[in-house]
Amino acid sequence: MFYFSPDLEKDSKLHVTKDGFRDFVIPVVDLLRDNENYCTIRLEMITDTLPQIMLTGTREMYNRQQESQQVLNYNQDFLISHYSGNLMQTLRNIPGVQSMDIGSGMSKPVIRGMSFYRIAVAESDVKQEGQQWSSHHGITIDPSRVKNIEIIKGPATLKYGSDAMGGLIHILPPEIPSVDGSQFNIQFISRSNTKWSGLSGDLSTKKGNIFSYFQASYDSFGDFSVPATDSFLLPAPVSSEQASHKVKLGKKVLNTAGEDFGLSLFTAFKTKKQLSSLELSLFKQNTGFFFWEGLKLEENRTIHSANSFDVLNPKQNNMDFNLIHHTSYLINDDKIDVTAGYQRNTTQEFSDLFDRTGNRAADLKKYIDMGGLDLQLVLSVASLRIQYACNRIPGLSIKTGMSTQFQVHQKDGFNHILPVYNKSSSGIFAIGRFQFSKIWTANFGARIDHNYVFIEKTLNADPEFGDAILNGEIKKHFVNASFSGGIVYIPHGDIIFKVNAGKTFRVPSVYELAAYGLHRHEGRFEKGNQDISPEQGYQLDLVGDFKWKTGFLAISPFFSWYSNYLYLNPTPVLRPEGQVYEYK
């Protein structure tokens, strides 16, 4: 309540303001004329609707500003513009990432010079196990269905355990659009060298809380073309006198044609607090092996030259099936994720079989009737991952969880390279992030893993040729720990500095422990070693990230030191199949 002095000037005005209400202005003369003694002023509440504001962020932005490791994200535009036949060859356009070609249409990833069992490939948070057969098997993932991909340069063992000590390639699920609708895409790709032709198409639709995505593709390619003067240096079997070392290739690398077929389905149910998805994929591949032994005979050369698209013996068939279910649920600011997966990887090698001693006549007939089945490997894998993210304390995020996996490996075929085995692995982890301020963020984490492998004893089907026991029964337990910590410093929005250090490990693969047989891709005899121990690694990563309107620059030196590094060592032992290489 307030009072007016009677000596107010005639032109005085009363101005009343209050937050959330419209201003009220009235001449004092009018106010006094209408109200002799007192008056009540009622202000009008402001009910204007503010314009809608949408805050957006990307996974790439988060990784750049919050992760102390170098984590790179690439979308479909990059993958299409750099398409190079298969996924790994496409990714070699990224600095620090290369591909190792192990056969026609087959490649393995290389990050900072590390490959094979030191680079993990994951799909929707499930680690793919197609690399457990050394270079007998490439990464059989249809590149045309990959829309978004994430690459970690450096150790990723905290999240994925052993096999990720050198880096990670993570294929992300399709993004769910925010608005309802349908979309159809079709793509045709052609390459001149192999007369490669590929066709792929996808259909996506969203209505309400349900999103579905379907994709299919088919690729076909012929023998690789080379200069007519090129020649191939044959590996010598027992002595160099038994090999004519050079074989002229002509204009084609014969029997390197192939084809592949891919099919995938993704469906999801999404609300404000829950996301549940089911992902199914199938990929089949049929490729020929370069017939370096048979090309010494003109008769074989004539047969293989008849049609550059024929896939004749020796050849390889691969089939990978994946089923992944993921559910995430928000509990206030916290989040729980559960991911379950099943995968079945199959590889078959066919060739013109022969019995060196005559002791396996029945086996020879059996496998010739199966198309000349030289080798068949089947790996079935079931996995489960549970993670709980606690975000209750401002600036602090802690993710704790566990992951477990069980593998069953079976074999068949006239020859041998890898035994029957069962393998299990389990791990618990904690990964944290604390943001001190807008310019300082710390990352830290630790993980403990237990791995167990049981390898069945394998006897030689023909003891007159080779060792009587190809590998003995092996039971091994491995317990290892990994940890890391890092800092992100952002002095300016477009300038970021990072440092990350940690300790990693890698458990020996079954191939390194118990392989025994001819590696047809390389033309050499490979042998495992059951006495080897896990690798241990220590790594330091530095990153300088600079961005401006017209471009960006990233500098990322790294330092690594490994103890007990496992490698395939050539020995002086010679066999009719080729020189013997043994893991050490």
XYZ file of C-alpha atoms in Angstrom:
584
model
C 0.000 0.000 0.000
C 1.248 3.465 -0.786
C -0.049 7.113 -0.681
C 0.011 10.051 -3.095
C 1.060 13.491 -1.986
C -1.662 16.086 -2.720
C 0.933 18.433 -4.369
C 1.642 16.075 -7.311
C 2.008 17.752 -10.644
C -0.974 17.444 -12.954
C 0.952 15.544 -15.677
C 2.349 12.866 -13.286
C 1.826 9.212 -14.246
C 1.760 5.994 -12.264
C 3.843 3.142 -13.812
C 3.441 -0.349 -12.266
C 5.688 -3.281 -13.337
C 6.035 -6.885 -12.177
C 7.776 -9.926 -13.731
C 5.301 -12.101 -15.595
C 2.703 -9.325 -15.941
C 2.028 -6.553 -18.439
C 3.070 -3.017 -17.447
C 0.279 -0.708 -16.158
C 0.501 3.056 -16.863
C -2.172 5.667 -15.933
C -2.147 9.466 -15.340
C -2.487 10.240 -11.642
C -5.240 12.779 -12.395
C -7.405 10.055 -13.932
C -6.655 7.727 -11.071
C -7.750 10.271 -8.426
C -10.832 11.361 -10.366
C -12.225 7.834 -10.541
C -11.261 6.863 -6.988
C -11.733 9.462 -4.245
C -9.955 7.700 -1.383
C -8.256 4.483 -2.559
C -8.102 2.112 -5.531
C -6.990 -1.467 -6.419
C -4.837 -2.064 -9.479
C -4.995 -5.479 -11.153
C -2.169 -6.415 -13.548
C -2.741 -8.645 -16.580
C -0.712 -11.845 -16.609
C 1.439 -12.433 -19.686
C 0.287 -15.626 -21.452
C 2.306 -15.312 -24.653
C 3.693 -18.650 -25.928
C 7.442 -18.716 -26.344
C 8.775 -20.001 -29.675
C 9.819 -23.666 -29.671
C 13.518 -24.228 -29.067
C 15.139 -27.532 -30.047
C 18.562 -28.450 -28.686
C 20.489 -30.841 -30.889
C 23.755 -32.685 -30.487
C 25.597 -35.379 -32.375
C 27.580 -38.417 -31.357
C 30.538 -36.901 -33.218
C 30.323 -33.685 -31.175
C 30.171 -35.625 -27.901
C 33.165 -37.806 -28.787
C 35.186 -34.790 -29.889
C 34.556 -32.775 -26.722
C 34.142 -35.434 -24.011
C 36.318 -38.462 -24.935
C 40.055 -38.343 -24.231
C 40.684 -40.966 -26.936
C 40.503 -40.211 -30.625
C 37.032 -41.411 -31.620
C 35.956 -40.756 -35.213
C 32.447 -40.892 -36.680
C 31.544 -41.271 -40.348
C 28.112 -41.283 -41.965
C 26.607 -42.782 -45.089
C 27.734 -39.901 -47.327
C 31.393 -40.686 -46.605
C 30.906 -44.440 -47.085
C 29.162 -44.016 -50.447
C 31.632 -41.483 -51.856
C 34.621 -43.672 -50.880
C 33.121 -47.080 -51.667
C 35.891 -49.500 -52.673
C 34.421 -52.992 -52.945
C 34.135 -54.018 -49.304
C 33.840 -52.239 -45.973
C 37.484 -52.491 -44.931
C 38.755 -51.205 -48.282
C 36.329 -48.292 -47.975
C 37.649 -47.346 -44.523
C 41.262 -47.198 -45.699
C 40.494 -43.680 -46.951
C 40.635 -42.604 -43.278
C 44.084 -41.477 -42.051
C 45.605 -44.147 -39.811
C 43.264 -46.878 -41.098
C 44.255 -49.394 -43.763
C 42.954 -52.703 -45.087
C 44.797 -55.990 -45.463
C 43.554 -57.825 -48.557
C 43.626 -61.592 -47.935
C 41.841 -62.784 -51.057
C 39.449 -61.699 -53.769
C 36.791 -59.520 -52.159
C 38.077 -60.193 -48.611
C 39.903 -57.760 -46.340
C 40.782 -57.213 -42.688
C 41.078 -53.865 -40.881
C 44.419 -52.320 -39.923
C 44.573 -49.424 -37.432
C 47.934 -47.826 -36.689
C 49.671 -50.876 -38.134
C 47.797 -53.383 -35.940
C 45.370 -55.966 -37.299
C 43.962 -59.488 -36.931
C 43.153 -60.284 -33.275
C 44.262 -56.833 -32.080
C 41.432 -54.960 -33.831
C 37.856 -55.639 -32.754
C 34.826 -55.204 -34.989
C 31.518 -54.626 -33.186
C 28.004 -54.278 -34.497
C 25.397 -52.551 -32.308
C 27.600 -53.144 -29.222
C 28.113 -56.859 -30.015
C 31.666 -57.905 -30.888
C 31.826 -59.871 -34.127
C 33.938 -63.041 -34.079
C 34.572 -63.589 -37.781
C 38.296 -62.966 -37.248
C 38.930 -66.073 -35.134
C 40.177 -67.966 -38.201
C 43.224 -65.788 -38.834
C 43.316 -64.645 -42.467
C 41.126 -67.546 -43.652
C 38.161 -65.240 -43.253
C 37.675 -61.533 -43.869
C 35.147 -59.157 -42.324
C 31.934 -60.407 -43.897
C 29.707 -57.377 -43.380
C 27.674 -55.957 -46.240
C 29.061 -52.416 -46.738
C 25.890 -51.145 -48.401
C 23.849 -51.582 -45.197
C 26.272 -49.617 -43.006
C 24.893 -46.105 -42.424
C 27.022 -44.848 -39.527
C 30.345 -46.100 -38.232
C 32.552 -45.245 -35.272
C 36.307 -45.845 -35.132
C 38.492 -45.772 -32.029
C 42.167 -45.307 -32.764
C 43.851 -46.906 -29.802
C 42.830 -49.400 -27.105
C 39.149 -50.176 -26.563
C 39.563 -53.080 -24.125
C 37.589 -51.286 -21.385
C 34.392 -51.719 -23.389
C 35.076 -54.853 -25.420
C 37.805 -56.780 -23.619
C 40.529 -58.742 -25.386
C 40.980 -58.313 -29.170
C 40.432 -54.530 -28.946
C 43.903 -53.571 -27.711
C 44.756 -51.865 -31.000
C 41.457 -50.250 -31.881
C 37.788 -50.728 -32.643
C 35.492 -50.474 -35.647
C 31.916 -50.099 -34.400
C 29.011 -50.341 -36.841
C 26.110 -48.358 -35.401
C 22.422 -49.252 -35.851
C 20.235 -47.192 -38.211
C 19.120 -43.833 -36.844
C 15.434 -43.554 -35.973
C 13.911 -40.425 -37.591
C 11.932 -37.966 -35.469
C 8.994 -37.678 -37.888
C 6.720 -40.295 -39.414
C 7.161 -41.301 -43.036
C 8.712 -43.767 -45.462
C 11.823 -43.670 -47.612
C 13.166 -45.895 -50.397
C 16.694 -45.831 -51.826
C 18.338 -47.807 -54.607
C 21.992 -47.749 -55.604
C 23.983 -49.237 -58.486
C 27.789 -49.515 -58.406
C 30.157 -50.549 -61.194
C 33.953 -50.925 -61.318
C 35.996 -51.397 -64.464
C 38.911 -53.577 -63.261
C 36.882 -56.670 -62.404
C 33.699 -55.695 -64.266
C 32.191 -55.361 -60.816
C 28.459 -54.673 -60.718
C 26.460 -54.212 -57.547
C 22.861 -53.395 -56.739
C 21.476 -52.485 -53.316
C 18.214 -51.084 -52.022
C 16.666 -50.215 -48.693
C 13.224 -49.294 -47.397
C 12.549 -47.560 -44.082
C 9.284 -46.536 -42.491
C 8.236 -44.913 -39.209
C 4.768 -44.616 -37.763
C 4.256 -43.534 -34.179
C 6.623 -45.413 -31.889
C 7.548 -48.112 -34.427
C 10.407 -47.896 -36.925
C 11.383 -50.572 -39.481
C 14.275 -50.800 -41.911
C 14.868 -53.439 -44.605
C 17.915 -53.718 -46.876
C 19.145 -56.143 -49.555
C 22.152 -56.175 -51.893
C 23.891 -58.297 -54.522
C 27.396 -57.915 -55.986
C 29.198 -59.829 -58.725
C 32.762 -59.443 -59.995
C 35.105 -61.199 -62.397
C 38.805 -62.076 -62.346
C 41.165 -59.224 -61.506
C 42.910 -57.626 -64.482
C 46.690 -57.086 -64.363
C 49.395 -55.997 -66.820
C 50.246 -58.859 -69.168
C 53.898 -58.799 -68.040
C 53.111 -59.601 -64.390
C 54.207 -62.946 -62.960
C 53.653 -64.787 -59.688
C 56.501 -66.118 -57.551
C 55.551 -69.601 -56.363
C 56.348 -70.711 -52.805
C 58.855 -73.565 -52.880
C 57.553 -76.786 -51.293
C 60.370 -79.029 -50.004
C 63.092 -77.664 -52.255
C 63.352 -74.962 -54.863
C 64.080 -77.582 -57.522
C 60.512 -78.862 -57.167
C 58.983 -75.528 -58.089
C 59.115 -73.541 -61.281
C 59.308 -70.297 -59.375
C 57.579 -67.974 -61.808
C 54.156 -68.412 -63.345
C 53.019 -65.885 -65.938
C 49.646 -64.427 -65.106
C 48.594 -63.203 -68.522
C 45.986 -60.446 -68.439
C 43.949 -61.896 -65.561
C 44.576 -63.256 -62.071
C 42.621 -66.416 -62.775
C 39.914 -67.719 -60.432
C 39.595 -64.526 -58.379
C 35.966 -63.885 -59.357
C 33.143 -63.976 -56.845
C 29.736 -62.822 -55.703
C 28.037 -61.865 -52.453
C 24.519 -61.376 -51.174
C 23.361 -59.419 -48.137
C 20.066 -59.114 -46.309
C 19.245 -57.165 -43.140
C 16.205 -56.193 -41.075
C 16.000 -53.704 -38.207
C 12.883 -52.918 -36.209
C 12.531 -50.747 -33.109
C 9.950 -49.526 -30.603
C 10.758 -46.156 -29.048
C 9.098 -44.043 -26.350
C 10.378 -41.178 -24.204
C 11.860 -43.602 -21.671
C 12.381 -46.864 -23.543
C 13.993 -48.164 -26.710
C 13.784 -51.810 -27.786
C 15.207 -53.040 -31.084
C 15.745 -56.294 -32.950
C 18.361 -56.565 -35.688
C 18.840 -59.471 -38.093
C 21.456 -59.757 -40.831
C 22.644 -62.420 -43.264
C 25.665 -62.186 -45.541
C 26.790 -64.855 -48.037
C 29.953 -64.765 -50.107
C 31.386 -67.072 -52.779
C 34.910 -66.304 -54.033
C 37.666 -68.152 -55.838
C 41.241 -68.735 -54.706
C 44.097 -67.860 -57.021
C 45.122 -71.349 -58.250
C 48.885 -70.867 -57.987
C 49.648 -74.608 -57.924
C 47.525 -75.612 -60.898
C 48.510 -72.749 -63.175
C 51.798 -74.474 -63.928
C 49.724 -76.781 -66.188
C 48.456 -75.283 -69.426
C 45.345 -77.484 -69.242
C 44.240 -75.847 -65.975
C 45.021 -72.397 -67.327
C 42.741 -73.049 -70.317
C 39.857 -74.187 -68.084
C 40.107 -71.160 -65.793
C 40.453 -68.734 -68.727
C 37.200 -69.838 -70.386
C 34.982 -67.492 -68.337
C 36.305 -64.688 -66.148
C 33.170 -64.882 -63.935
C 33.451 -68.617 -63.178
C 34.262 -69.569 -59.583
C 36.007 -72.951 -59.773
C 37.984 -75.004 -57.280
C 39.801 -73.931 -55.197
C 37.170 -71.598 -53.776
C 35.644 -70.395 -50.523
C 32.057 -69.954 -49.328
C 31.315 -67.757 -46.308
C 28.033 -67.209 -44.512
C 27.506 -65.014 -41.442
C 24.213 -64.760 -39.562
C 23.609 -62.221 -36.772
C 20.712 -61.655 -34.406
C 20.917 -58.756 -31.918
C 18.366 -57.550 -29.371
C 18.883 -54.302 -27.486
C 16.776 -52.654 -24.786
C 17.516 -49.385 -22.994
C 15.413 -47.774 -20.270
C 15.662 -44.382 -18.576
C 15.274 -44.231 -14.784
C 15.150 -40.492 -14.063
C 18.655 -39.371 -15.124
C 20.073 -42.916 -15.085
C 19.986 -45.434 -17.912
C 20.196 -49.215 -18.153
C 21.190 -51.024 -21.371
C 20.818 -54.746 -22.063
C 22.207 -56.223 -25.294
C 21.947 -59.901 -26.246
C 23.362 -61.374 -29.429
C 23.741 -64.598 -31.355
C 25.970 -65.107 -34.363
C 26.853 -68.082 -36.522
C 29.871 -67.776 -38.803
C 30.587 -70.465 -41.399
C 33.454 -70.797 -43.847
C 33.993 -73.597 -46.364
C 36.997 -74.191 -48.612
C 36.740 -76.456 -51.665
C 39.597 -77.856 -53.746
C 40.620 -80.807 -55.907
C 41.318 -83.366 -53.174
C 43.888 -86.149 -53.323
C 45.120 -88.835 -50.921
C 48.911 -88.740 -50.550
C 49.283 -92.224 -49.026
C 46.137 -94.086 -50.124
C 45.058 -94.613 -46.502
C 41.979 -92.359 -46.680
C 40.053 -93.735 -49.645
C 36.684 -93.655 -47.830
C 37.216 -90.084 -46.586
C 38.340 -88.980 -50.025
C 35.171 -90.288 -51.703
C 32.960 -88.740 -48.985
C 34.361 -85.246 -49.373
C 34.649 -85.373 -53.173
C 30.911 -86.151 -53.203
C 30.470 -82.959 -51.134
C 32.010 -80.890 -53.927
C 35.611 -81.356 -52.789
C 35.098 -80.046 -49.232
C 38.633 -79.370 -48.075
C 37.811 -77.442 -44.899
C 34.699 -76.364 -43.005
C 34.696 -74.232 -39.863
C 31.537 -73.258 -37.964
C 31.601 -70.859 -34.999
C 28.452 -70.228 -32.927
C 28.578 -67.374 -30.407
C 26.090 -66.220 -27.755
C 26.762 -62.959 -25.898
C 25.185 -60.760 -23.232
C 26.093 -57.252 -22.110
C 24.464 -55.261 -19.276
C 25.391 -51.660 -18.500
C 24.059 -49.157 -15.957
C 24.843 -45.455 -16.380
C 24.544 -43.308 -13.246
C 24.184 -39.565 -13.944
C 22.804 -38.293 -10.614
C 25.771 -36.114 -9.646
C 26.171 -32.981 -11.817
C 29.226 -33.286 -14.070
C 29.885 -36.938 -13.144
C 28.842 -39.979 -15.195
C 29.699 -43.544 -14.138
C 28.977 -46.578 -16.324
C 29.279 -49.991 -14.681
C 28.480 -53.312 -16.231
C 29.340 -56.839 -17.213
C 29.722 -58.755 -20.444
C 29.866 -62.464 -21.101
C 30.281 -64.612 -24.186
C 30.287 -68.318 -25.016
C 31.705 -69.846 -28.216
C 31.274 -73.329 -29.720
C 33.507 -74.247 -32.657
C 32.994 -77.248 -34.968
C 34.953 -78.471 -37.976
C 34.638 -80.778 -40.962
C 36.397 -81.443 -44.260
C 39.126 -83.650 -45.679
C 41.957 -81.544 -44.258
C 42.584 -79.813 -40.939
C 43.585 -76.340 -39.778
C 41.754 -75.692 -36.479
C 40.367 -78.107 -33.823
C 37.002 -78.338 -32.096
C 36.848 -76.066 -29.039
C 34.647 -74.289 -26.494
C 35.561 -70.858 -25.223
C 34.007 -68.538 -22.643
C 34.857 -65.017 -21.539
C 33.404 -62.735 -18.856
C 34.314 -59.270 -17.682
C 33.222 -56.501 -15.332
C 33.990 -52.848 -15.987
C 33.544 -49.319 -14.697
C 33.986 -46.285 -16.955
C 33.698 -42.719 -15.676
C 33.700 -39.143 -16.899
C 33.948 -36.023 -14.741
C 33.604 -32.508 -16.130
C 35.478 -30.082 -13.881
C 34.441 -27.070 -15.950
C 33.604 -26.097 -19.501
C 37.246 -26.511 -20.509
C 38.409 -29.513 -18.424
C 37.038 -33.085 -18.568
C 38.560 -36.288 -17.173
C 37.952 -39.863 -18.370
C 38.884 -42.965 -16.379
C 38.037 -46.660 -16.189
C 39.086 -50.204 -15.331
C 38.130 -53.734 -16.400
C 38.844 -57.284 -15.218
C 38.373 -60.269 -17.555
C 38.388 -64.029 -17.177
C 38.806 -66.223 -20.262
C 38.595 -70.006 -20.428
C 39.254 -72.244 -23.418
C 38.901 -75.999 -23.854
C 40.437 -77.447 -27.027
C 39.754 -81.052 -27.977
C 42.597 -83.392 -28.832
C 42.934 -83.929 -32.588
C 44.452 -87.082 -34.090
C 45.869 -87.302 -37.590
C 43.494 -89.169 -39.908
C 46.584 -90.413 -41.791
C 49.471 -90.910 -39.310
C 51.816 -91.894 -42.161
C 51.740 -88.280 -43.331
C 52.600 -85.679 -40.697
C 52.415 -85.826 -36.916
C 50.280 -88.520 -35.282
C 48.714 -85.934 -32.927
C 47.888 -82.611 -34.555
C 47.167 -80.965 -31.204
C 46.752 -82.297 -27.688
C 43.906 -81.494 -25.315
C 44.304 -77.953 -24.008
C 42.610 -76.305 -21.017
C 43.620 -72.759 -20.189
C 42.419 -69.970 -17.877
C 43.449 -66.346 -18.410
C 42.748 -63.518 -15.937
C 43.759 -60.016 -16.980
C 43.079 -56.390 -16.111
C 43.079 -53.182 -18.117
C 42.741 -49.557 -17.081
C 43.078 -46.086 -18.567
C 42.758 -42.397 -17.783
C 42.751 -39.213 -19.802
C 42.142 -35.466 -19.896
C 40.315 -33.243 -22.390
C 41.265 -29.536 -22.455
C 39.219 -27.069 -24.541
C 40.813 -23.589 -24.336
C 38.591 -22.480 -27.217
C 35.492 -23.980 -28.810
C 37.420 -24.847 -31.956
C 40.652 -25.993 -30.273
C 40.846 -29.243 -28.288
C 43.808 -31.013 -26.689
C 43.636 -34.577 -25.358
C 45.931 -36.998 -23.563
C 45.088 -40.612 -22.708
C 47.200 -43.385 -21.165
C 46.371 -46.953 -20.257
C 47.271 -50.600 -19.923
C 45.709 -53.251 -22.176
C 45.923 -56.986 -22.795
C 45.108 -59.646 -25.386
C 44.399 -63.323 -24.789
C 45.926 -65.742 -27.350
C 43.392 -66.923 -29.904
C 42.697 -70.617 -30.416
C 44.332 -70.299 -33.831
C 47.560 -69.120 -32.193
C 47.357 -71.941 -29.639
C 46.401 -74.918 -31.807
C 46.435 -74.241 -35.577
C 47.880 -77.049 -37.701
C 47.617 -77.162 -41.471
C 47.984 -75.494 -44.844
C 46.947 -71.860 -45.100
C 45.689 -71.783 -48.672
C 45.530 -67.965 -48.883
C 49.249 -67.665 -48.116
C 50.560 -70.983 -49.440
C 52.285 -71.913 -46.179
C 51.907 -74.427 -43.341
C 50.896 -72.809 -40.019
C 51.280 -74.281 -36.545
C 50.063 -73.052 -33.150
C 51.917 -73.003 -29.836
C 50.093 -73.918 -26.619
C 52.845 -72.451 -24.418
C 52.304 -68.804 -25.370
C 50.926 -66.278 -22.845
C 48.691 -63.179 -23.149
C 50.069 -59.993 -24.631
C 50.377 -56.944 -22.370
C 50.441 -53.417 -23.736
C 50.966 -49.857 -22.476
C 49.836 -46.960 -24.624
C 49.910 -43.165 -24.638
C 47.814 -41.087 -27.036
C 48.053 -37.345 -27.681
C 45.552 -35.400 -29.786
C 45.493 -31.825 -31.041
C 42.212 -30.951 -32.768
C 41.829 -27.626 -34.592
C 38.711 -26.523 -36.445
C 37.805 -23.428 -38.435
C 35.093 -22.369 -40.856
C 36.621 -23.909 -43.961
C 38.351 -27.006 -42.568
C 39.959 -28.811 -39.673
C 43.283 -30.343 -38.662
C 43.907 -33.221 -36.240
C 47.370 -34.258 -35.034
C 47.473 -37.537 -33.083
C 50.897 -38.952 -32.167
C 50.854 -42.171 -30.122
C 53.344 -44.338 -28.251
C 52.967 -48.076 -27.550
C 55.022 -50.704 -25.747
C 54.118 -54.408 -25.743
C 55.494 -57.330 -23.794
C 55.109 -60.925 -24.973
C 54.069 -59.778 -28.460
C 52.800 -62.811 -30.426
C 53.785 -63.314 -34.051
C 53.992 -65.990 -36.743
C 57.624 -67.053 -37.035
C 59.099 -68.826 -40.090
C 60.967 -72.022 -39.185
C 63.572 -74.012 -41.153
C 61.145 -76.946 -41.386
C 59.854 -77.677 -44.892
C 56.815 -79.790 -45.749
C 55.261 -80.773 -49.100
C 52.537 -78.156 -48.424
C 55.102 -75.403 -47.881
C 57.387 -73.889 -45.266
C 56.265 -74.290 -41.640
C 55.418 -71.113 -39.692
C 54.884 -71.326 -35.918
C 53.472 -68.814 -33.421
C 55.884 -67.472 -30.829
